[in-house]
Each structure stands twice: as structure tokens, then as C-alpha cells.
Coordinates of C-alpha atoms in Angstrom, one line a residue:
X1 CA 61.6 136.1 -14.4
X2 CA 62.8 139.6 -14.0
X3 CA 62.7 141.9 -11.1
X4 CA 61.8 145.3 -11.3
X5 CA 61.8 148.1 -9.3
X6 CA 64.1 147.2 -6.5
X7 CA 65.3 150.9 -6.5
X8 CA 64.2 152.4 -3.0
X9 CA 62.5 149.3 -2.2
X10 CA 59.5 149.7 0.6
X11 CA 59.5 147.6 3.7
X12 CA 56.8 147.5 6.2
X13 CA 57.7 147.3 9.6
X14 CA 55.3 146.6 12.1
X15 CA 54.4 147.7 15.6
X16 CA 55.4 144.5 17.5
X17 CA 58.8 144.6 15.6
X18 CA 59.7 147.8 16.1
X19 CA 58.4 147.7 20.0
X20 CA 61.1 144.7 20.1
X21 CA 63.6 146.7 18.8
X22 CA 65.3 143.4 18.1
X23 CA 66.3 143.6 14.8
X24 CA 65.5 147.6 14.4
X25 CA 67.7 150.8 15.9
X26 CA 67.1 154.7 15.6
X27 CA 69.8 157.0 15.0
X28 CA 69.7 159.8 17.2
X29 CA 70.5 163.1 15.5
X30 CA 73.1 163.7 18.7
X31 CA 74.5 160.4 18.0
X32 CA 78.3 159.8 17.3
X33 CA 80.2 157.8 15.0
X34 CA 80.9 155.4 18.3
X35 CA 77.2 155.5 19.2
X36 CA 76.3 154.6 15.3
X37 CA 78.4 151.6 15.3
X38 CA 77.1 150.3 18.7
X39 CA 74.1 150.4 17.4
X40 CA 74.9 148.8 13.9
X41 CA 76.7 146.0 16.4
X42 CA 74.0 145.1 18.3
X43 CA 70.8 144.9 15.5
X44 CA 69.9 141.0 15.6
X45 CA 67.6 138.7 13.5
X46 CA 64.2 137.9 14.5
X47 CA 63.2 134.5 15.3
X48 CA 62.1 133.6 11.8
X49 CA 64.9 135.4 9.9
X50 CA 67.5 133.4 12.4
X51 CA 65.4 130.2 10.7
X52 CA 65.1 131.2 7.6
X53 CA 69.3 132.0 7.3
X54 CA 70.1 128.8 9.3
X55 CA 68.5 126.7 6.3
X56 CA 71.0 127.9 3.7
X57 CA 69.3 126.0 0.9
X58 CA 65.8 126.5 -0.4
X59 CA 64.5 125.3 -3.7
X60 CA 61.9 126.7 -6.3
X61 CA 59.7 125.2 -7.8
X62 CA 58.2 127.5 -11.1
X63 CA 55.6 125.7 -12.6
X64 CA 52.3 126.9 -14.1
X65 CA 50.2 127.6 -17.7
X66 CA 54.3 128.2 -19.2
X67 CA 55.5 125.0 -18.7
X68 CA 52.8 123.8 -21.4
X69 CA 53.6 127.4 -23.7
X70 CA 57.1 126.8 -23.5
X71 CA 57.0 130.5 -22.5
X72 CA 58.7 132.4 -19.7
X73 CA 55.9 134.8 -18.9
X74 CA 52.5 134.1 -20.2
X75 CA 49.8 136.7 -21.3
X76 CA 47.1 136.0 -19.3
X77 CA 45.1 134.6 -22.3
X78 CA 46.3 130.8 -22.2
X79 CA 43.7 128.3 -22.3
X80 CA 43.3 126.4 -19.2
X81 CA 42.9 123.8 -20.9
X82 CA 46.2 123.6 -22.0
X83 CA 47.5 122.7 -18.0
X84 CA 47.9 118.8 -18.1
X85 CA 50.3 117.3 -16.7
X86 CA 50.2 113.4 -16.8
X87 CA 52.1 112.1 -13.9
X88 CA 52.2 115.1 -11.4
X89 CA 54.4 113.9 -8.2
X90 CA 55.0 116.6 -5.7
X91 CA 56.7 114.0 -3.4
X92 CA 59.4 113.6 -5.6
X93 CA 60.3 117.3 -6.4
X94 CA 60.0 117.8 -2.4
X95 CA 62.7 114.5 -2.1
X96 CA 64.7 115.1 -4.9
X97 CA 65.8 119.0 -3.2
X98 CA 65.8 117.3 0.4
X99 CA 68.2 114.4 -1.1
X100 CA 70.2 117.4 -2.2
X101 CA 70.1 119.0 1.5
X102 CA 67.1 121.9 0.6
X103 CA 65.6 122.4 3.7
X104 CA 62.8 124.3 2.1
X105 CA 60.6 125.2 -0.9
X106 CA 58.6 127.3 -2.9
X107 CA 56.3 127.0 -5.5
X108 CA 54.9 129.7 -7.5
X109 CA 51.2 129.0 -6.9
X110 CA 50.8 132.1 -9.4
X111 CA 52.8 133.9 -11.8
X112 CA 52.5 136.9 -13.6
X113 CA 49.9 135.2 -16.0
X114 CA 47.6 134.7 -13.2
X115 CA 47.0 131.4 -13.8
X116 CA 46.6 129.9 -9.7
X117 CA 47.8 126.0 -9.2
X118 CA 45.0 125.9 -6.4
X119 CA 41.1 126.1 -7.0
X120 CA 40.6 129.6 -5.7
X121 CA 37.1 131.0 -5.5
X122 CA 38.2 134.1 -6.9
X123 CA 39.1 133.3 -10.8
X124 CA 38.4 130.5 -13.3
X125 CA 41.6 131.1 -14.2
X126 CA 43.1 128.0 -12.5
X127 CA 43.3 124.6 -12.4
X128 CA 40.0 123.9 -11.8
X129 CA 39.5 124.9 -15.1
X130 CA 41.8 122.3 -16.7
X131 CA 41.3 118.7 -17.3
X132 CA 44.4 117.7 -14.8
X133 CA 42.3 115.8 -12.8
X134 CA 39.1 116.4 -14.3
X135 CA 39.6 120.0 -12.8
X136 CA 39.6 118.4 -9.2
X137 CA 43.7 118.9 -8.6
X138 CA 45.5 121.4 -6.5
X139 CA 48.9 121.6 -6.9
X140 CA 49.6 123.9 -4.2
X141 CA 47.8 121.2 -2.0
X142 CA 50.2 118.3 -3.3
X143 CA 53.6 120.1 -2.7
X144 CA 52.1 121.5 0.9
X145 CA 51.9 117.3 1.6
X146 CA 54.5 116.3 0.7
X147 CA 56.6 118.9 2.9
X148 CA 55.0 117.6 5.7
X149 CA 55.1 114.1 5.2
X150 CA 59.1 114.5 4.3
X151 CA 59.6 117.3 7.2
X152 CA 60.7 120.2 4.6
X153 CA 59.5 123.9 4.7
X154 CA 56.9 124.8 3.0
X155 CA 56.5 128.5 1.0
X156 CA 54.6 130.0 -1.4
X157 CA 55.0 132.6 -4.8
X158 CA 52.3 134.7 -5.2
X159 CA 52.7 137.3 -8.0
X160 CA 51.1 140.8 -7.1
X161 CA 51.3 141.4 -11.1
X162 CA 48.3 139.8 -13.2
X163 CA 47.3 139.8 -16.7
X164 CA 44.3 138.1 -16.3
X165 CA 42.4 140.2 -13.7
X166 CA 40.0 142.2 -15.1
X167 CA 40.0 144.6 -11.8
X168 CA 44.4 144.9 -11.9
X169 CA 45.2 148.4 -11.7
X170 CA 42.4 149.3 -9.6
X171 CA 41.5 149.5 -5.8
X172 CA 39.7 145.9 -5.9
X173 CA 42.6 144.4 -6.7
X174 CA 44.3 144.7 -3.6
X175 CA 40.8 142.7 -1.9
X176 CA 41.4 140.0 -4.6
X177 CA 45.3 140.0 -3.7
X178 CA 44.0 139.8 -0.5
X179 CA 41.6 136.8 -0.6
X180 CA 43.9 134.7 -2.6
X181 CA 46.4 135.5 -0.4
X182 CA 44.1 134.6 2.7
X183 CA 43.3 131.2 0.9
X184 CA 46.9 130.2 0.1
X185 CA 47.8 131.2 4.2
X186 CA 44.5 129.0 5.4
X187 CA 43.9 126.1 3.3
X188 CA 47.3 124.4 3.8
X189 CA 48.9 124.8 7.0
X190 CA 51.7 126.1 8.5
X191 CA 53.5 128.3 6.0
X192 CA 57.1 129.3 6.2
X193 CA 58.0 131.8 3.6
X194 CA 55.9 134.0 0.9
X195 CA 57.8 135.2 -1.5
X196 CA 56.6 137.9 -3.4
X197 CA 58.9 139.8 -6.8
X198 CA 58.8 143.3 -7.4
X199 CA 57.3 142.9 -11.6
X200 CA 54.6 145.6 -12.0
X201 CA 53.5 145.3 -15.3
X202 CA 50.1 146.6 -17.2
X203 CA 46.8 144.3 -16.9
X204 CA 44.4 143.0 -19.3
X205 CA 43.2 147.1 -19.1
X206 CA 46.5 148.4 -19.7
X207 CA 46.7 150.1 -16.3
X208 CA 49.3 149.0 -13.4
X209 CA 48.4 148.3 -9.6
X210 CA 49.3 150.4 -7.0
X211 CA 50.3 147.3 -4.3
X212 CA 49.0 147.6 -1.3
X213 CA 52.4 145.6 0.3
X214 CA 51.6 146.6 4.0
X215 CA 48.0 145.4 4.1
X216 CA 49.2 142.7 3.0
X217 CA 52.3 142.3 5.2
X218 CA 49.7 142.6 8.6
X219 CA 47.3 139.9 6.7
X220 CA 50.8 137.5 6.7
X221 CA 52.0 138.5 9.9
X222 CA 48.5 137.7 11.6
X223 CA 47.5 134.3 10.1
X224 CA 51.2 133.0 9.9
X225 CA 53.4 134.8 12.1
X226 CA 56.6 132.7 12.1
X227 CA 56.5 133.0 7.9
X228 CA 59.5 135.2 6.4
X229 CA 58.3 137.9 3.7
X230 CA 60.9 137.4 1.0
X231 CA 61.9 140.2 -1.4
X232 CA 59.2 142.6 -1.9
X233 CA 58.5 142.3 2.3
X234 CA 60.2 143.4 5.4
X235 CA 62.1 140.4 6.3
X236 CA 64.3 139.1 3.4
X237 CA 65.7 141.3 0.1
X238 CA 67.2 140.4 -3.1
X239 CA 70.5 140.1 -3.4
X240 CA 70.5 142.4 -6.6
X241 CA 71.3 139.5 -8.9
X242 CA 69.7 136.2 -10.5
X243 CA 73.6 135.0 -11.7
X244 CA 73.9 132.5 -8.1
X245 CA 76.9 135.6 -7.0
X246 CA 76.6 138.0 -4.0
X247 CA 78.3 140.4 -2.4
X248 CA 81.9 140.0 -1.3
X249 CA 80.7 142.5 1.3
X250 CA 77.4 141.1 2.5
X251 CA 76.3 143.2 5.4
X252 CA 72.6 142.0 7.3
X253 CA 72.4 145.4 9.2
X254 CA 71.6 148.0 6.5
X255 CA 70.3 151.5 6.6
X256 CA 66.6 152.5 6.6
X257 CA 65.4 156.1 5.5
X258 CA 62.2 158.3 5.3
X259 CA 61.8 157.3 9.0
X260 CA 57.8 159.4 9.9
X261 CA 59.5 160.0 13.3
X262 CA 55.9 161.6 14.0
X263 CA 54.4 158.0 13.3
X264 CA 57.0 156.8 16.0
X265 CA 56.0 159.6 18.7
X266 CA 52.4 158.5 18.8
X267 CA 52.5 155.2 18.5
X268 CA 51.2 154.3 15.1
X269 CA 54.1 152.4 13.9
X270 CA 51.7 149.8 12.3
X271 CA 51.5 152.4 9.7
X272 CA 55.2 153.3 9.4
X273 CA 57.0 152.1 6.2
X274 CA 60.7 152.2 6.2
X275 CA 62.7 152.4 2.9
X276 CA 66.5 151.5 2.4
X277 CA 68.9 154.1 1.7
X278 CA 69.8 154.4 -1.6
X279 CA 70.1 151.2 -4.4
X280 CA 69.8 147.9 -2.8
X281 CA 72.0 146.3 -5.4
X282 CA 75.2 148.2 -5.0
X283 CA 78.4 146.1 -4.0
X284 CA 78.3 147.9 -0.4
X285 CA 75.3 148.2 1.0
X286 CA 76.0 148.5 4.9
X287 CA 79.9 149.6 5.6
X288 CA 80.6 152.7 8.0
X289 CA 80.6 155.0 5.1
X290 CA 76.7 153.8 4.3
X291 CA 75.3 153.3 8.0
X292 CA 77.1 156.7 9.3
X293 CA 74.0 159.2 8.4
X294 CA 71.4 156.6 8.3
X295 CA 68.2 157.4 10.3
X296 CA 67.6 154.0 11.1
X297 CA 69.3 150.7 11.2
X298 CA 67.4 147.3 10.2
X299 CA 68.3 143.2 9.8
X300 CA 67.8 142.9 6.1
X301 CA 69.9 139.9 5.3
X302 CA 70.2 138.8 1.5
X303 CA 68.8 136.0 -0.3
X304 CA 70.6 135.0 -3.9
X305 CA 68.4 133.5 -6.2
X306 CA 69.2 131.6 -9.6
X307 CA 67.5 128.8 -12.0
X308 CA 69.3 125.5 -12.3
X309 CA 68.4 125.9 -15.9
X310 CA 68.7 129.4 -18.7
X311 CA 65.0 129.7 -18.4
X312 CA 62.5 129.7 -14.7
X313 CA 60.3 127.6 -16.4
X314 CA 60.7 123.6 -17.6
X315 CA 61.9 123.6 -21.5
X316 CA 62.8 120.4 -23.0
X317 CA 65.0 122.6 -25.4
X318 CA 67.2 123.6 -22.1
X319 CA 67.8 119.8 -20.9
X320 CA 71.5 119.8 -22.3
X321 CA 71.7 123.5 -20.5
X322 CA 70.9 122.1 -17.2
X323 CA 73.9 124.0 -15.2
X324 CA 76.6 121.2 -14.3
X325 CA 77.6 120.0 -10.7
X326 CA 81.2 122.2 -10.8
X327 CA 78.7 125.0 -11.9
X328 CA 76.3 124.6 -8.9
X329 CA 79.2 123.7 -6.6
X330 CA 80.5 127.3 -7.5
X331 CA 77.2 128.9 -6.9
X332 CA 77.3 127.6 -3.6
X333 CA 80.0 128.7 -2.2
X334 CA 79.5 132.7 -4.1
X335 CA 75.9 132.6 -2.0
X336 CA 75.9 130.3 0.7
X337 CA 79.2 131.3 1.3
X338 CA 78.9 135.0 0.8
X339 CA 76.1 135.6 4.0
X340 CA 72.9 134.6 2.2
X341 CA 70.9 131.7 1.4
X342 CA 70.9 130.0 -2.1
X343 CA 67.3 129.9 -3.5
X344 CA 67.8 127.0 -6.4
X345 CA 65.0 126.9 -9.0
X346 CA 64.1 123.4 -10.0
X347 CA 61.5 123.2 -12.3
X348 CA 59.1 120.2 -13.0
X349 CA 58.7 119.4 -16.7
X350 CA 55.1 118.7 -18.2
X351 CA 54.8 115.5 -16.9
X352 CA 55.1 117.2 -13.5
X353 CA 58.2 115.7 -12.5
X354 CA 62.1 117.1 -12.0
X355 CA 63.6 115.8 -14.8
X356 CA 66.6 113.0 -14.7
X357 CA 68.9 115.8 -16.2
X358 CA 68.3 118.2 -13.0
X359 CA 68.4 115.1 -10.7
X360 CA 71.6 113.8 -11.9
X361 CA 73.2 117.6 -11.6
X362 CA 72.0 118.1 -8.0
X363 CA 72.9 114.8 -7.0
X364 CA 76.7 115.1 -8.1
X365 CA 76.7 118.5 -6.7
X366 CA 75.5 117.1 -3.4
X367 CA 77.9 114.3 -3.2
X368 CA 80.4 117.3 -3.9
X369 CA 79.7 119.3 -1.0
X370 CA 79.0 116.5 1.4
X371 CA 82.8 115.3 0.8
X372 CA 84.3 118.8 0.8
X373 CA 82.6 119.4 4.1
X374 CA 83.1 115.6 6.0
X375 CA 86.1 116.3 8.1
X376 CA 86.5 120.0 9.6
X377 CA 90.6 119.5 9.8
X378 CA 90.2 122.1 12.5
X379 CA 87.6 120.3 15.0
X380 CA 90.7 118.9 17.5
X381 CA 93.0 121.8 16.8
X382 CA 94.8 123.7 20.0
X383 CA 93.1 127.2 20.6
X384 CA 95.2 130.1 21.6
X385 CA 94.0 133.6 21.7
X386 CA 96.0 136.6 23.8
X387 CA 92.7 138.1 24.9
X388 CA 90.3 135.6 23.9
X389 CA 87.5 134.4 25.6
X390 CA 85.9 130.7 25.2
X391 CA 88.7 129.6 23.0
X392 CA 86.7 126.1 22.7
X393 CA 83.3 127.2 21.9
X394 CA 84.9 128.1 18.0
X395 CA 85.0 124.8 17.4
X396 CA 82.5 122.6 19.3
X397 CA 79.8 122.2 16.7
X398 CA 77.5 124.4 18.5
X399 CA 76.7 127.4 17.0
X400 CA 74.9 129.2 19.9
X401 CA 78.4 129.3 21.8
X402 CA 80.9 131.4 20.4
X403 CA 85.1 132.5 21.1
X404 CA 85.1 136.2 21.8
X405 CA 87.5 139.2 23.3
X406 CA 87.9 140.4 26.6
X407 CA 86.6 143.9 27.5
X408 CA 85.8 145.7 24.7
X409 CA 88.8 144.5 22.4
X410 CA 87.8 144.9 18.5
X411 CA 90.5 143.3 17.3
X412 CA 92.0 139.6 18.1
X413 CA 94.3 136.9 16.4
X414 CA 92.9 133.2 16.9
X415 CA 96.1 130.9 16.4
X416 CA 94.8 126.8 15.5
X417 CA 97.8 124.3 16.1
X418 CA 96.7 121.2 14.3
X419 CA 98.5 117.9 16.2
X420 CA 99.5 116.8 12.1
X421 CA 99.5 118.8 8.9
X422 CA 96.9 118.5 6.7
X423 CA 96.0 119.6 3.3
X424 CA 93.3 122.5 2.5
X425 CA 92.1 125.0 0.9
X426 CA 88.5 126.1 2.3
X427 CA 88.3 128.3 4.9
X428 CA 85.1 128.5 6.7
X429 CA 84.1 131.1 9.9
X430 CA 80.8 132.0 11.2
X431 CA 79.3 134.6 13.3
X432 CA 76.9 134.5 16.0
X433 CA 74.4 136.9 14.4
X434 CA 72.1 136.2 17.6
X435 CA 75.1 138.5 19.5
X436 CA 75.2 140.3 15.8
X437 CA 77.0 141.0 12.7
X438 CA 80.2 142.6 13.9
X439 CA 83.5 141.3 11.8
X440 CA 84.4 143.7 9.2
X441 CA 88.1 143.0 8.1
X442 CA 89.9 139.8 8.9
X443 CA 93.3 138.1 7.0
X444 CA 94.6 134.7 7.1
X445 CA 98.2 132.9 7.6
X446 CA 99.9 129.6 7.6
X447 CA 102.9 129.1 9.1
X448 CA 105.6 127.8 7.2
X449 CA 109.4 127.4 8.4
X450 CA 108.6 129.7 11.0
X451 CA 107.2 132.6 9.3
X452 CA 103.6 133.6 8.7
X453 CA 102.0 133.8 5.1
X454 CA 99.2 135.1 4.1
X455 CA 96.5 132.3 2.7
X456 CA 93.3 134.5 1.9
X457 CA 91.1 137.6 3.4
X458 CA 87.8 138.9 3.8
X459 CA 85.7 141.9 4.8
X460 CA 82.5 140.6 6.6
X461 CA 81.5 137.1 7.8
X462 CA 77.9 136.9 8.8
X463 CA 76.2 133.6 9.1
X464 CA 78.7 132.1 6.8
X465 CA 81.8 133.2 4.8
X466 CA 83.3 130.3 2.7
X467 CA 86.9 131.8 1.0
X468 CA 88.3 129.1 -1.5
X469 CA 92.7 129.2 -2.4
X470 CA 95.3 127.1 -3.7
X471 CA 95.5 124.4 -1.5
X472 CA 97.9 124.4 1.1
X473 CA 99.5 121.8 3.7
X474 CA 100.4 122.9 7.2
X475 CA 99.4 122.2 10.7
X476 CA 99.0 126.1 12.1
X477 CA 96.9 128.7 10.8
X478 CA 96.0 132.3 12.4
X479 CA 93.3 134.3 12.0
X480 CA 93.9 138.2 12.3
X481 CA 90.6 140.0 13.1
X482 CA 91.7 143.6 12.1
X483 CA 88.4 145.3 12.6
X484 CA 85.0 144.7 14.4
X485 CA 82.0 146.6 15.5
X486 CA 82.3 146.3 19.1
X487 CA 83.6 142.2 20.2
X488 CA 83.7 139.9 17.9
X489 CA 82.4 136.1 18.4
X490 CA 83.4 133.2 16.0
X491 CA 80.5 130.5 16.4
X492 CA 82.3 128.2 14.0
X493 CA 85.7 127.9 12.2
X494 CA 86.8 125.6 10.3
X495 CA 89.5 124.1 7.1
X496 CA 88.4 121.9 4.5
X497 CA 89.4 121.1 1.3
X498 CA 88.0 120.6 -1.9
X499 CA 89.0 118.0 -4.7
X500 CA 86.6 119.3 -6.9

């Protein structure tokens, strides 16, 4: 699965969003540097992108008419009949990623093929068409259940490209988009994410679709309001890369561009469409130097996506390929760990089951990470800060309290006095993005005889920053914060260390 143009990617904002101003800012032509970096400071997450980044892990589920072709993208063509698998269990791909901690998943309920996993009324091109269950299954149906039954999120992939629609690449394909679209937000319940990629290939008539993306942003945003639009949408973007690595520099608040400021003067911003400045995909994205002549600042945060396997699709010829716990373990900490959220793809095999190859990897990896992460040797450690505010709240477990400056400091050192030396080499700090995303240099010291040595450093935080070194034993550590937009506020810190 490729993505393609991500250049000058559209986003649809709509009226209520940009009324709440919440996680959307103007630029004012008269506006300073200082005013510009207010701003910047104080652009927040909605309510369903503060969810979406609080579940760190989400899992994919590709599965379709190419895990019987052995293919990665299908024609269009395949036979139906083909799509059989013999012991389907949607309860254990939803268990197997929530034994791993996933908080949510996704299944593509169509790919680029057009082949749908649920019995639409608007193809034959589907499941109903195959002898799974003599034509009576619904995939889409089974993984929707088993979310609820084991309390996991529950999203959906539907692919605006389609090789089988006889009407792609003309105006009625947007109403078919549409009523499969409608279908996949009304038969199943509450819906938490709908992912859609930017591929915008020719059709069975060799013509492509102009997408109608903000139709079909209002259709979401009316009939499942609390969902996140992922990728090709207004609420999530890609983070440029399927290789599990962002940014070192992950900004949330990033420039928007081609504001209609005439759309915005009479009201009809359910028609304004907002495009980020410039490539999406570049190493710095939202730094002074890109925000300073922006017309428009939005929360855009990234979400890194990456197959535990070569391929998106299940091949049996990729089961000694399956990527290995150190490998995912890695991953986790260049995503999670860089400001966005890991999307894993897990894909069942024909059988429709995770196979004991992926199991066994995401199981190591999780016993991994749950040992890295057991003991915070920070959580009792003595707080001083010369102009610190809430020295506690950095380390209380809560992350809706946060250690901030006095007045309208930008700049702070946090010393942690540990009462006994410890070992570690994982540094840990969070931000309270619900204040806003505001750190942008900070450096890190030990003490040792007396005199402070650098350990590590970083640009921006976000919602998590996770900075790995050669381990290190010492019972004080100080965090410089040489730069902020406006106060910074440190929901979470913490030291760990790693034995993997």
C-alpha cells in the first residue's frame, strides 16, 4: 500500500471547528513574530484528536480478495469466489492487539480492488458474493463485535480508489462513495476513526475520480461526530513514511495556506478548505522559520504507520519476515516516542486468523515494553525548580496536571534528586497539549562528582518524547528547558531503563 499525492494535501475544516477556534488560529497580516508564536502556543486538540493521541497504539487489520491472490493490490477483476476463509475469528485479531496494549483498530473494509468485507447494497463485488458463509458473512460486522465485547476502538479503511466501479472517475461516484460510506457509519455502531489513503489510480474506464473529500468529511462529522478522519481528512496526517520512523522534530501545530478569507467574512466556512503549507513530509514541518508567514495555524498531529510484515497483506512466503520483537521495540519508541501514534498492521492469514508467527513477535515485544516501563525511577524523586510552579504535578501520574513557570518565563531547569541512584537510560517527558505544544529545545544532565554532564537532548516534546542513551547510574538529573512558546508545562517525566 502506497500513498500518493500527499503533496499540498487538502483538509476540510468545518464551521463548528473553526467557530471553536480550538484547535484553529488566523494570522493577522499586522501580526508580529511575538503575536505568531502566541498564537502557535495556544492552538489545542479537539476532543477526539486529544483521544485518538492518548491511545498511542492502534492496529490494522488489511484483509480482503489479496489475501487469497497473494497480491498487494488487486485489479478489480478477482473472482469473488476466491474469498474463503475457513475459520474466520475476529475476536482473536481484536485480543491478540489488545494483549499487546492496541487500544484500537482498523480494518480495511475495502481496498483499492473494491472488493467490500460487508454486504453493501451497492456492488456484488463483496462478500456476499463468496461462498464464506454461503455469502451470508460480514466481516466488517465480526471485527465491529468483537471491539465491543473486548472494549477496543473500532475504525474503518475505506479506499476512495476502485477498480471495480464501473461509474469511478465520474460524478456518481462520489454518491456511491457516499452510500457505502453511510452504510459502514450506520450499520455497526459507534465508530472511532475512518481512515481514508491518498491512492488515486485509473478505474475499470481508465479515467481517475475527482474525490469529493469534504462532502464526505460533513457526511462523517454528522453521523459519527467523535470519529477522527485519518490521513486524507482534517484531523490526523501521515507522517510522510511507512518505515515505523518520524520526525525528530514532530510539531502538532502546523501551518495552513490558501485561507478564502472571503469564505471566513460571510460565514460560509462549511465550505472553506484549508491546505498545509508546502510538503507535509519534510523533516520540519512546524518550527518558527515554517509558522512565521503562515496564514493560518491548525492541530494536525502525525500518525506513523508501518506493516508488521514486508507486505500489507497476509503471505505465507513472509512468515520468516515477520519483523522481530527488538525490531518492533525500536519502532516504538521512533513513533510513539517521537509525538505520534504507531499504527501496526497485523494481517489475518486465509484462514482468517493472526498467525502464531505475528502473535509470538507482538507478545515478546509487549513483555518488552511492559518491563522497560514498570518502575518510573523518577516517581518519588525531590522536585526543585527556581521559578517553577506545581513542582509535584510532573510526576503524580496525572496527566491533566502539569509543572509550569512563573509569569511568562520560557525557559526553566527542573532538577530530580533521587533518595538512591539508579540505573537508566530512557528518558521520558510529556506535554500537556490540552494547554498546548510549546517546548521547542530542551538538554539533559546527570550529575556526577559534582559537575553536570550532558545525557541526551531534544527539540520538541508533544504528547510523548521517548530519547534512548548509554545507560547511566546516578541519583540527580536536570532538565534545561532552553526554549518554549510562551510557559512551558511538563504533565509527565520520567527515567527508565531498558535491558533490551
Amino acid at each position: 500500500m502506497k500513498f500518493l499525492t500527499y503533496c499540498l494535501l487538502g483538509i476540510c475544516l468545518s464551521g463548528q471547528l473553526l467557530a471553536q477556534k480550538a484547535n484553529y488560529v488566523e494570522i493577522a497580516s499586522t501580526d508580529t513574530e511575538a503575536d505568531i508564536i502566541r498564537k502557535a502556543a495556544n492552538v489545542v486538540p479537539t476532543d477526539r484528536q486529544l483521544r485518538w493521541q492518548q491511545l498511542e497504539l492502534t492496529a490494522f487489520f488489511h484483509f480482503g480478495i489479496n489475501t487469497f491472490t497473494g497480491k498487494e493490490w488487486g485489479t478489480g477483476k478477482e473472482d469473488p469466489q476466491i474469498f474463503n476463509p475457513t475459520a474466520l475469528n475476529a475476536e482473536q485479531w481484536v485480543r491478540s492487539v489488545k494483549d499487546a496494549g492496541f487500544k484500537q483498530v482498523i480494518i480495511t473494509a475495502k481496498h483499492h480492488d473494491g472488493f467490500c468485507l460487508w454486504p453493501t447494497k451497492t456492488t456484488a463485488h463483496s462478500v456476499k458474493s463468496s461462498p464464506w458463509l454461503a455469502g451470508n458473512g460480514d466481516v466488517v460486522k465480526e471485527v465491529s463485535r468483537a471491539c465491543k465485547k473486548l472494549n477496543v476502538g473500532f475504525g474503518v479503511y475505506l479506499s476512495p480508489w476502485d477498480m471495480n466501479a464501473p461509474m469511478y472517475g465520474s460524478d456518481a461516484y462520489n454518491n456511491f462513495f457516499v452510500e457505502q460510506l453511510t452504510e459502514l457509519l450506520t450499520w455497526y455502531g459507534k465508530v472511532d476513526e475512518v481512515w481514508f489513503d491518498g491512492a488515486n489510480g485509473e478505474g475499470p474506464n481508465g479515467k481517475k475520480q475527482v474525490y469529493d473529500f469534504e462532502k464526505w468529511y460533513a457526511l462523517i462529522r454528522k453521523l459519527q461526530p467523535q470519529a477522527v478522519i485519518a490521513i486524507m481528512g482534517p484531523d490526523v496526517r501521515w507522517v510522510g513514511t511507512e518505515t515505523g520512523r518520524g520526525r525528530a522534530m514532530e510539531w502538532s501545530v502546523v501551518p495552513s495556506a490558501n485561507l478564502d478569507q472571503g469564505a471566513i467574512a460571510d460565514g460560509s466556512q462549511k465550505n472553506l478548505v484549508v491546505k498545509p503549507q508546502g510538503d507535509m513530509r519534510g523533516s520540519d514541518i512546524g518550527s518558527r522559520d515554517k509558522i512565521r508567514n503562515a496564514k493560518a495555524l491548525v492541530w494536525y498531529p502525525a500518525e506513523t504507520d508501518v506493516s508488521i510484515r514486508p507486505g500489507w497483506f497476509y503471505h505465507a512466503s513472509q512468515d520468516k519476515q515477520v519483523k522481530t520483537p527488538q525490531k518492533l521495540n525500536e519502532i516504538y519508541f521512533t513513533s510513539v516516542g517521537m509525538n505520534s501514534v504507531l499504527l501496526l498492521n497485523i494481517p489475518p492469514d486465509k484462514r482468517g486468523l493472526i498467525s502464531d508467527a505475528d502473535i509470538s513477535s507482538l507478545q515478546q515485544w509487549t513483555a518488552m515494553r511492559r518491563l522497560t516501563f514498570s518502575k518510573n525511577f523518577l516517581r518519588k524523586a525531590r522536585v526543585t525548580c527556581s521559578n517553577g510552579l506545581k513542582l509535584k504535578k510532573a510526576l503524580d501520574g496525572n496527566y491533566n496536571s502539569y509543572l509550569t513557570t512563573k509569569d511568562a518565563d520560557t525557559a526553566t531547569t527542573i532538577v530530580f534528586e533521587l533518595k538512591h541512584k539508579a540505573r537508566f537510560n530512557v528518558l521520558s517527558l510529556q506535554e500537556a497539549i490540552t494547554v498546548g505544544q510549546r517546548v521547542e529545545k530542551f538538554t539533559a544532565y546527570y550529575e556526577d562528582k559534582g559537575a553536570w554532564k550532558q545525557f541526551t537532548s531534544g527539540t520538541t516534546i508533544g504528547y510523548k518524547r521517548l530519547l534512548q542513551f548509554p545507560a547511566i547510574t546516578a541519583n540527580k538529573i536536570k532538565i534545561d528547558i532552553e526554549a518554549s512558546r510562551l510557559n512551558p508545562t511538563i504533565a509527565e517525566a520520567g527515567l527508565y531503563y531498558d535491558a533490551n
